Amino acid sequence: MISSTFERHFGAPPDVLVRAPGRVNLLGGHTDYNEGFVLPVAIDRAAWVAARRLHAPEARVAALDVGETATFALEPLTPRAGEWADYPRGVAWALQAAGHPTVGMEAALTSTVPVGAGLSSSAAVEVAFAWAWRTLAGLNIERAAVARICQRAENDYVGVKCGIMDQMASACGQEGHALLLDCRTLEVAPVPLPAGVAILVADTGVRRALAASAYNERRRECEEAVRILSQHLPGLRALRDVSPDDFRRTAHYLPEVVRKRARHVVTDNARVLEAVAALQTGDLARVGDAMRRCHVSLRDDYAVSSPELDLLAETAWAVEGCYGARLTGAGFGGCAVALTDEGAVEGLVAALETAHLAAFDRTPAIYRCKAAEGVAATVYSPGSEKTSAEKSNR
Ligand code: GLA
């Protein structure tokens, strides 16, 4: 279906078709930019980019879902922000900044990742375009490096100071697995999700314009914690380096708000590792409990929840067969994620819909998600039949 949409757009098969997934994060909220641990899952909702090589040094890009097109010269590219085409523009800029030549490209984008819901719709778009250029230009860039380039595009071109989790999940996802990601070393350890477990995402529908400024404020508070604690803990570089014991000994040096933000990060890093160990022994109750404690910590210490997210999480906690739930993504709005026994899915959906409708007069969209592979490309010969399917180098 996707390929026929693109054929209609181009009037011929593209040279390459790329799928880059969104993600949902099970544990590790706001720990990525503190160089800590996260446990995301790449999901079966994705950005799709079909592309073909152009000989002119320019990109012609179309966003099929919104019916908009943009054309830009590949050089010079200077940071600017304001429209969807800044994502492909920023990716071209960041590829060049990393020393990779870009080539002329005509591309079309469509996506099944809900926009602004905390499921990494923008990281999926970035990774899809980066992979399209990688494929068309024959660049040998490994997955983690593609993620870094896309993060750079978002941080320094689009101007959103996100961490590395979303781009890494989209680049490195594995079917049937969550990813334990060390955001300092970018080491990825796939953790199998046990059979019979389902991931359910409930969307509050709330999109907060203030989320970006609050996000940057949290980042600053974490940096402030590092600045103060490093006077007492030699060698400290990021909150990742603070163990729960260190924190107990030194927390009193921090002003109250900064102390709460740091406590969330320190305890959440520990919860990620606890949950991974529990997943490995099939102790789903413990994984779910870590998700519940993560939500409470994000709500009370990190202050990024909302009444809608609290209601969804609390409703899920009370459903028999649901292991746990928490807000996912940056917070303030967007989605909650629940880990549940497959047999409890219908009851959970009904409970979430009823509670949200009663309290907020709106039924939340519910997405049933499966753990999917990271970015992949199918390569076609220009203007001819499909010649080879590429599951690019892992
Ligand atoms: C957003 C950012 C990520 C991460 C999460 C919070 O999704 O893009 O880098 O910080 O928020 O965990």
XYZ file of N, CA and C and ligand atoms in Angstrom, residues 23 25 28-33 38 118 120 154 160-167 215 326 328-331, ligand 1:
90
model
N 8.998 5.159 18.579
C 9.344 4.331 19.737
C 8.421 4.649 20.905
N 8.814 4.427 25.195
C 9.849 4.159 26.192
C 9.237 3.500 27.419
N 13.056 4.776 32.166
C 14.174 5.698 31.999
C 13.646 6.995 31.408
N 12.948 7.771 32.215
C 12.380 9.038 31.747
C 13.345 10.183 32.021
N 13.739 10.898 30.988
C 14.650 12.043 31.112
C 16.020 11.633 31.652
N 16.377 10.394 31.477
C 17.711 9.945 31.901
C 18.714 10.034 30.738
N 18.207 10.111 29.494
C 19.151 10.031 28.352
C 20.126 11.204 28.313
N 19.611 12.433 28.521
C 20.535 13.580 28.462
C 21.355 13.706 29.746
N 18.180 3.894 29.445
C 16.772 3.936 29.043
C 16.377 2.567 28.497
N 4.626 12.073 21.745
C 5.656 11.476 22.597
C 6.094 10.115 22.094
N 7.994 9.858 19.267
C 9.171 10.132 18.418
C 8.842 10.244 16.936
N 18.419 17.683 15.055
C 17.328 18.169 15.912
C 17.841 19.217 16.910
N 15.759 21.800 18.934
C 15.172 21.118 20.096
C 16.275 20.308 20.769
N 16.486 20.578 22.069
C 17.655 20.003 22.755
C 17.372 18.610 23.310
N 16.875 17.708 22.472
C 16.522 16.359 22.939
C 17.776 15.535 23.226
N 17.595 14.411 23.932
C 18.685 13.463 24.157
C 18.825 12.537 22.946
N 19.454 11.384 23.157
C 19.780 10.492 22.034
C 18.831 9.290 21.931
N 17.959 9.123 22.941
C 17.153 7.892 22.987
C 16.312 7.655 21.736
N 15.595 8.677 21.277
C 14.598 8.457 20.224
C 15.263 8.025 18.921
N 16.334 8.712 18.577
C 17.030 8.398 17.324
C 17.696 7.016 17.421
N 11.154 21.392 29.057
C 12.171 20.358 28.834
C 13.565 20.962 29.025
N 2.977 4.024 32.914
C 3.609 5.304 33.239
C 3.445 6.266 32.063
N 4.951 8.379 29.085
C 6.116 8.067 28.258
C 6.486 9.296 27.435
N 7.719 9.370 26.948
C 8.155 10.569 26.233
C 8.484 11.670 27.224
N 8.433 12.905 26.759
C 8.857 14.017 27.607
C 7.846 14.335 28.708
N 6.572 13.991 28.498
C 5.543 14.286 29.495
C 4.766 15.544 29.148
C 11.876 13.289 24.587
C 13.314 13.456 24.122
C 14.175 12.291 24.558
C 14.020 12.013 26.056
C 12.540 11.977 26.456
C 12.339 11.878 27.950
O 11.307 12.185 23.947
O 13.346 13.561 22.712
O 15.513 12.519 24.220
O 14.721 12.971 26.812
O 11.844 13.116 25.987
O 12.761 10.642 28.415
